[in-house]
Amino acid sequence: MKVLVIGGGGREHALVWKISQSSRVKSVFCIPGNGGISDIAECVDRNVNDVDGLAGFAKQERIDMVIVGPENPLAMGIVDRFEKDGIPIFGPRKIGAQIEASKVFAKELMDKYNIPTASFKVFRSFEEAGGYIDQINPPFVIKADGLCAGKGAYVIRNREEGRGILKDVMVNMIHGQAGERVIIEEFLPGVEASYLAFTDGKSVLPMLPSQDHKPLFDNDQGPNTGGMGAYTPIPFIDDRMENDINNSIMKRTIKALKSEGAHYRGVLYGGLMIMGDGKPYVIEFNARLGDPETQPILFKMESDIVPIFQACINEQLSESTTITWKEGVSVCIVLASRGYPEKTEKGMIIHGLNDVKGDKDIMVFHAGTKKVGNDFYTSGGRVLAVTAMGKTYSDAIKKAYEAVAQISFEGMQYRRDIGSKALSYMGSIG
Ligand code: AMP
Ligand code: GLY
């Protein structure tokens, strides 16, 4: 079959890499792709938000299956559009994608169906929201309703800071229409986990829990980014906790969406806060695979991913379907350009990629790269996702950083502490 992957980041490189290994697949296209993807698939330079144009392309190329990476085309209704043309596509329709595209939609759904989340209030006016801040004690969290590329949530430590953020979001409209409504919610202290599951709208097939590292600097300091690294599995999530997550969050949410008229097929990504007593709460939902979580998850996945996509699209996922995982731990370290996440440098030559080729435990997924001749150049904020498999957390982390040490480009920045929360947990249990 011919598969089309939409997107051009590290997540999409991992997807194309994994899909190409399926015996069911003859060729893979990627729109727009990147330097690394162009080595293993045919990249086509088109706008991922031009859903009509993409549908025309898929029809013309007789694509058998489409996988959507990023949230924007999902929120714009790419799935509804492709379904109209009878092109099999993996992802939720517009109505379901609201679970990510509107935080108000997601919070009201969780409230109505008793899905554990921080308590919250919704505001449409700056005055009302400001008045509310005067009545509550920090810390609390302000969130713009709409899509803000991961930059719309603010943990507030004092009221003055809160009023400033509210003004920026609701009056100065720094996120545009996404800030027409805001949520002010309770601050949840705990440990974050990403919980991704495939679903056909009826059954839920979880992937392994993973942990992202959002802030730019070590020890979770500095501005939030799309994610600076991830690892899977998470040592402190045991079977009992996973059961709880599946029952009280994932399955309940899919059922709730169905009751609201949204038959949700695709990936449901729960951004969770695990509290001190082990109870999981939802911080946010995404309607897609995470980036960078997808890179270590797919590197560790033994099963063919294509039948899973097909089962979700055809609503044939069974409660008894399981995913086989390779033994061990998978860790991914993101290498970013100077200036990321604000203003990003581009056009730097990348050295050392050939030196890490050929090691079966290492895979360098490309994000913002461009291939010119035989060389790769930086072309975006997050440039590479260096991913390693190891027997233990320390083994995988060591291998990943050894590979990182061989790669360089001018202005390269990365976190030195990816996986350290897993390491200290392992240390604490002896
Ligand atoms: P979001 O865009 O909703 O995922 O939020 C971005 C980041 O803000 C999360 O990864 C958390 O670190 C933090 N955050 C969001 N909501 C809360 C909350 N209710 N309590 C504590 N931290 C939060
Ligand atoms: N890694 C966070 C996200 O994909 O939204």
XYZ file of C-alpha atoms and ligand atoms in Angstrom:
458
model
C 0.000 0.000 0.000
C 0.901 3.659 -0.416
C 0.975 5.686 2.783
C 1.022 9.471 3.226
C 2.307 11.019 6.463
C 1.426 14.666 7.119
C 3.952 16.796 9.023
C 7.680 17.439 9.067
C 9.040 17.046 12.587
C 10.847 14.378 14.587
C 7.522 12.681 15.276
C 6.881 12.344 11.548
C 10.395 10.986 10.903
C 9.728 8.304 13.522
C 6.349 7.565 11.922
C 7.760 7.291 8.397
C 10.662 5.132 9.673
C 8.292 2.771 11.502
C 5.679 2.601 8.720
C 8.333 1.841 6.053
C 9.289 -1.310 7.958
C 5.815 -2.814 7.493
C 5.544 -5.627 4.946
C 2.157 -4.148 3.968
C 3.749 -0.905 2.743
C 5.213 -0.361 -0.715
C 5.905 3.367 -0.607
C 5.651 6.322 1.772
C 5.069 9.996 0.967
C 5.522 12.790 3.489
C 4.198 16.365 3.352
C 6.332 18.395 3.829
C 8.876 16.056 5.496
C 12.441 17.122 6.319
C 16.052 16.292 5.484
C 16.094 12.960 7.315
C 12.694 11.874 6.013
C 13.795 12.601 2.441
C 16.303 9.718 2.762
C 13.513 7.152 3.291
C 10.350 8.640 1.745
C 9.232 10.935 -1.034
C 8.832 14.418 0.449
C 6.370 16.816 -1.167
C 6.592 20.499 -0.315
C 3.016 21.588 0.415
C 1.249 23.477 3.183
C -0.139 21.032 5.784
C -3.039 23.397 6.475
C -4.262 23.382 2.847
C -6.599 20.453 3.444
C -8.296 20.722 0.027
C -4.939 20.696 -1.739
C -3.783 17.713 0.321
C -6.960 15.781 -0.501
C -6.371 16.479 -4.210
C -2.795 15.203 -3.902
C -3.869 12.030 -2.074
C -6.503 11.271 -4.710
C -4.122 11.853 -7.584
C -1.445 9.596 -6.027
C -4.046 6.957 -5.054
C -2.912 6.984 -1.422
C -4.257 4.027 0.589
C -3.791 5.455 4.054
C -3.030 8.874 5.562
C -1.522 9.496 9.013
C -1.783 13.031 10.402
C 1.005 14.205 12.743
C 0.284 17.802 13.842
C -2.790 19.284 15.548
C -3.550 22.169 13.181
C -4.850 20.172 10.203
C -6.886 17.992 12.604
C -8.475 21.072 14.177
C -9.248 22.377 10.675
C -11.130 19.200 9.798
C -8.671 17.363 7.527
C -10.190 14.015 8.551
C -13.756 15.082 7.668
C -12.466 16.349 4.296
C -10.573 13.136 3.404
C -13.449 10.942 4.536
C -15.723 12.810 2.130
C -13.396 11.679 -0.662
C -13.278 8.123 0.691
C -9.544 8.273 1.532
C -8.719 6.229 4.674
C -7.219 8.603 7.224
C -6.005 8.137 10.804
C -7.005 10.861 13.265
C -10.089 12.351 14.902
C -12.650 14.428 13.000
C -12.908 18.158 13.678
C -15.473 17.690 16.437
C -13.209 15.266 18.332
C -10.044 17.284 17.694
C -11.634 20.001 19.853
C -10.388 18.043 22.834
C -7.028 19.647 22.030
C -8.112 22.717 20.045
C -10.383 24.079 22.797
C -9.365 23.778 26.418
C -12.863 24.959 27.398
C -14.371 22.036 25.430
C -11.957 19.592 27.101
C -12.506 20.908 30.625
C -16.302 21.004 30.290
C -16.270 17.435 28.968
C -14.125 16.275 31.909
C -16.378 18.104 34.338
C -19.565 16.607 32.903
C -18.253 13.028 32.797
C -16.330 12.985 36.058
C -12.852 12.667 34.541
C -10.264 13.759 37.131
C -8.819 17.206 36.389
C -7.923 20.436 38.207
C -10.954 22.498 39.291
C -11.467 25.493 36.990
C -13.541 28.448 35.834
C -14.047 29.807 32.319
C -13.895 33.562 31.572
C -14.837 35.597 28.507
C -13.902 39.026 29.840
C -10.713 40.498 31.244
C -12.624 42.280 34.026
C -14.320 39.132 35.297
C -11.140 37.080 35.111
C -9.220 39.855 36.923
C -11.896 40.009 39.631
C -11.589 36.258 40.144
C -7.812 36.459 40.540
C -8.356 38.922 43.428
C -10.314 36.237 45.272
C -7.968 33.247 44.912
C -4.516 32.475 46.213
C -1.534 31.688 43.983
C -0.222 29.420 42.657
C -2.875 28.936 39.963
C -2.783 28.384 36.214
C -4.094 30.596 33.399
C -4.735 28.945 30.032
C -5.829 30.405 26.724
C -8.680 28.378 25.236
C -7.349 27.784 21.714
C -4.252 26.318 20.054
C -1.068 28.231 20.997
C 1.679 25.795 19.908
C 2.218 24.757 23.547
C 2.657 28.348 24.750
C -0.821 29.113 26.080
C -0.524 27.846 29.669
C 0.954 29.959 32.479
C 1.707 28.836 36.015
C 1.133 31.976 38.106
C 3.059 32.583 41.323
C 1.632 36.018 42.296
C -1.465 38.069 41.464
C 0.385 40.854 39.708
C 1.996 38.410 37.326
C -1.459 36.901 36.770
C -3.007 40.259 35.861
C -0.156 40.901 33.412
C -0.684 37.559 31.689
C -4.457 38.060 31.562
C -3.932 41.452 29.923
C -1.528 39.998 27.376
C -3.872 37.139 26.500
C -7.308 38.810 26.676
C -6.614 42.479 25.853
C -3.385 42.504 23.822
C -4.468 39.170 22.279
C -0.903 37.829 21.993
C -2.353 34.458 20.987
C -5.016 36.009 18.730
C -8.511 34.474 18.927
C -7.164 31.598 21.016
C -7.276 34.022 23.966
C -10.910 35.125 23.617
C -11.739 32.774 26.459
C -9.428 31.733 29.282
C -9.477 29.087 31.949
C -8.178 29.761 35.414
C -7.479 26.507 37.205
C -6.140 25.022 40.368
C -2.380 24.309 40.420
C -1.693 20.583 40.774
C 1.640 19.656 42.352
C 2.914 16.322 41.084
C 4.929 14.514 38.434
C 3.948 14.813 34.774
C 3.424 11.843 32.492
C 2.312 11.474 28.886
C -0.154 8.685 28.283
C -0.888 7.947 24.641
C -3.398 5.418 23.370
C -4.748 4.281 20.023
C -8.511 4.133 19.741
C -11.160 3.246 17.176
C -13.820 5.075 19.161
C -14.807 1.934 21.059
C -11.678 0.180 22.302
C -8.551 1.779 23.716
C -5.069 0.364 23.071
C -2.522 2.120 25.291
C 1.095 2.701 24.373
C 3.762 2.689 27.090
C 3.685 5.684 29.446
C 6.353 8.258 28.666
C 7.721 11.452 30.155
C 8.377 14.681 28.282
C 10.768 17.471 29.422
C 9.068 20.738 28.450
C 11.232 23.534 29.900
C 14.331 24.541 27.934
C 16.922 24.150 30.686
C 18.029 21.452 33.141
C 15.992 20.956 36.331
C 12.876 22.183 34.495
C 14.068 25.798 34.385
C 13.500 28.391 31.669
C 10.739 28.860 29.105
C 8.447 26.048 27.976
C 9.233 24.414 24.635
C 7.563 21.793 22.470
C 9.629 19.248 24.434
C 13.396 18.811 24.918
C 13.497 15.066 25.447
C 11.486 12.062 26.520
C 11.834 8.503 27.727
C 9.693 5.420 28.019
C 8.543 3.532 30.076
C 8.105 5.444 33.355
C 9.367 3.399 36.332
C 6.959 4.839 38.912
C 3.798 4.031 36.952
C 2.825 0.530 38.043
C 0.049 -1.760 36.740
C -2.464 -0.540 39.288
C -1.854 3.087 38.307
C -2.090 2.216 34.618
C -5.418 0.501 35.223
C -6.634 3.602 36.971
C -5.469 5.831 34.092
C -7.142 3.565 31.539
C -10.435 3.278 33.351
C -10.930 6.660 34.966
C -9.391 8.720 32.152
C -8.808 7.116 28.747
C -11.860 4.838 28.360
C -14.152 7.283 30.125
C -13.061 10.093 27.810
C -13.634 8.069 24.633
C -17.090 7.118 25.931
C -17.807 10.726 26.892
C -16.816 11.940 23.427
C -19.136 9.362 21.883
C -22.016 10.533 24.073
C -21.344 14.068 22.820
C -21.581 12.917 19.208
C -17.851 12.698 18.564
C -16.890 9.205 17.495
C -13.176 9.580 18.190
C -10.665 7.579 16.149
C -6.917 8.146 16.295
C -4.578 8.802 19.191
C -5.788 10.251 22.460
C -2.874 11.772 24.370
C -3.443 12.422 28.048
C -1.046 14.963 29.547
C -1.271 13.820 33.163
C -0.206 14.977 36.590
C 0.425 12.065 38.950
C -0.191 13.321 42.467
C 1.666 12.295 45.625
C -1.004 9.701 46.472
C -0.598 8.124 43.018
C -3.885 9.532 41.630
C -3.693 10.684 37.996
C -5.274 13.982 36.902
C -5.588 15.369 33.367
C -3.607 18.563 32.687
C -4.540 18.586 29.014
C -5.543 16.319 26.156
C -3.943 16.217 22.730
C -5.624 14.738 19.671
C -2.434 13.286 18.185
C 0.893 11.665 18.917
C 3.309 13.700 21.056
C 6.597 15.126 19.894
C 9.157 14.061 21.176
C 7.373 11.181 22.996
C 6.666 9.383 19.699
C 10.373 8.982 18.929
C 11.311 6.805 21.952
C 7.919 5.046 21.895
C 8.171 3.950 18.252
C 11.870 3.062 18.639
C 10.821 0.614 21.348
C 7.788 -0.763 19.491
C 8.288 -4.265 18.124
C 4.815 -4.707 16.560
C 3.978 -3.576 13.050
C 2.202 -0.234 13.491
C 0.297 -0.340 10.189
C -2.320 -2.966 11.217
C -2.998 -0.867 14.323
C -3.665 2.234 12.220
C -5.917 0.169 9.932
C -7.839 -1.323 12.865
C -8.475 2.179 14.256
C -9.624 3.541 10.906
C -11.882 0.508 10.237
C -13.201 0.432 13.812
C -11.871 -3.076 14.300
C -9.592 -2.530 17.262
C -10.224 -5.275 19.777
C -9.873 -5.118 23.543
C -7.572 -8.141 23.185
C -5.153 -6.478 20.714
C -1.783 -5.881 22.346
C 1.420 -4.174 21.291
C 4.728 -6.008 21.625
C 7.595 -3.891 22.930
C 11.336 -4.459 22.717
C 12.984 -5.134 26.077
C 14.556 -2.204 27.872
C 14.366 1.561 28.030
C 14.175 4.100 25.219
C 15.476 7.645 25.678
C 15.383 10.613 23.309
C 17.379 13.840 23.578
C 16.373 16.830 21.500
C 19.125 18.985 19.990
C 17.837 22.490 19.328
C 19.096 25.586 17.530
C 20.423 28.676 19.265
C 17.530 31.007 20.078
C 14.876 28.259 20.367
C 12.036 28.555 21.412
C 11.837 32.296 20.624
C 13.915 33.279 17.611
C 15.644 30.389 15.955
C 18.867 30.347 13.964
C 18.881 28.321 10.764
C 21.273 27.207 8.050
C 24.054 25.682 10.194
C 25.806 22.602 8.858
C 25.365 19.492 11.048
C 28.483 17.406 11.742
C 28.842 13.830 12.947
C 25.638 12.213 11.702
C 27.560 9.485 9.848
C 29.533 8.656 13.001
C 26.410 7.450 14.810
C 25.009 5.472 11.882
C 25.069 1.687 11.973
C 24.561 1.245 15.730
C 21.282 -0.673 16.072
C 20.617 0.864 19.496
C 20.807 4.446 18.197
C 18.478 6.286 15.862
C 18.749 9.976 15.058
C 15.330 11.260 14.046
C 15.412 14.546 12.167
C 13.092 17.495 12.907
C 14.244 20.894 11.565
C 16.787 19.720 8.991
C 17.286 20.227 5.293
C 19.428 18.106 2.988
C 21.622 19.899 0.455
C 23.770 17.535 -1.608
C 25.030 15.007 0.923
C 25.012 17.444 3.850
C 22.335 18.246 6.401
C 21.678 21.806 7.597
C 19.559 23.113 10.468
C 16.221 24.560 9.370
C 14.143 24.918 12.526
C 14.005 25.154 16.327
C 14.155 21.505 17.280
C 16.725 19.986 14.928
C 17.380 16.356 15.890
C 15.969 13.796 18.307
C 18.802 11.459 19.268
C 17.167 8.249 20.468
C 18.786 5.255 22.172
C 17.712 1.874 23.529
C 19.422 0.386 26.575
C 18.880 -2.429 29.047
C 18.398 -0.029 31.966
C 17.692 3.693 32.424
C 21.350 4.478 33.041
C 22.448 2.359 30.073
C 19.999 4.046 27.670
C 20.793 7.553 28.939
C 24.546 6.908 28.637
C 24.199 5.621 25.077
C 22.014 8.561 24.062
C 24.467 11.150 25.431
C 27.438 9.340 23.864
C 25.705 9.679 20.502
C 24.905 13.342 21.212
C 28.615 13.948 21.901
C 29.437 12.937 18.333
C 26.998 15.392 16.753
C 27.491 19.136 16.524
C 26.278 22.299 14.837
C 26.875 25.920 15.702
C 24.672 27.095 18.570
C 23.487 23.565 19.435
C 21.651 23.443 22.772
C 20.211 20.509 24.708
C 19.330 19.412 28.214
C 21.865 17.329 30.129
C 19.325 15.799 32.504
C 16.897 13.880 30.302
C 15.742 10.808 32.214
C 17.105 12.000 35.558
C 13.690 11.693 37.267
C 13.631 8.000 36.321
C 17.208 7.568 37.524
C 16.540 9.172 40.911
C 13.387 7.074 41.337
C 15.368 3.911 40.564
C 18.017 5.082 43.066
C 15.374 5.700 45.704
C 13.993 2.159 45.483
C 17.501 0.665 45.526
P -0.514 22.566 28.997
O -0.255 23.407 27.786
O -1.908 22.606 29.488
O 0.041 21.165 28.864
O 0.416 23.196 30.148
C 1.791 23.385 29.978
C 2.513 23.046 31.243
O 2.045 23.862 32.323
C 2.271 21.615 31.714
O 3.151 20.710 31.091
C 2.514 21.736 33.208
O 3.899 21.717 33.502
C 1.997 23.109 33.527
N 0.594 23.032 34.007
C -0.519 23.159 33.258
N -1.627 23.027 34.017
C -1.203 22.804 35.277
C -1.864 22.601 36.537
N -3.191 22.616 36.654
N -1.093 22.410 37.623
C 0.252 22.409 37.538
N 0.938 22.611 36.401
C 0.229 22.802 35.269
N 5.491 16.875 23.788
C 4.302 17.611 23.959
C 3.378 17.595 22.844
O 3.554 16.864 21.877
O 2.400 18.327 22.887
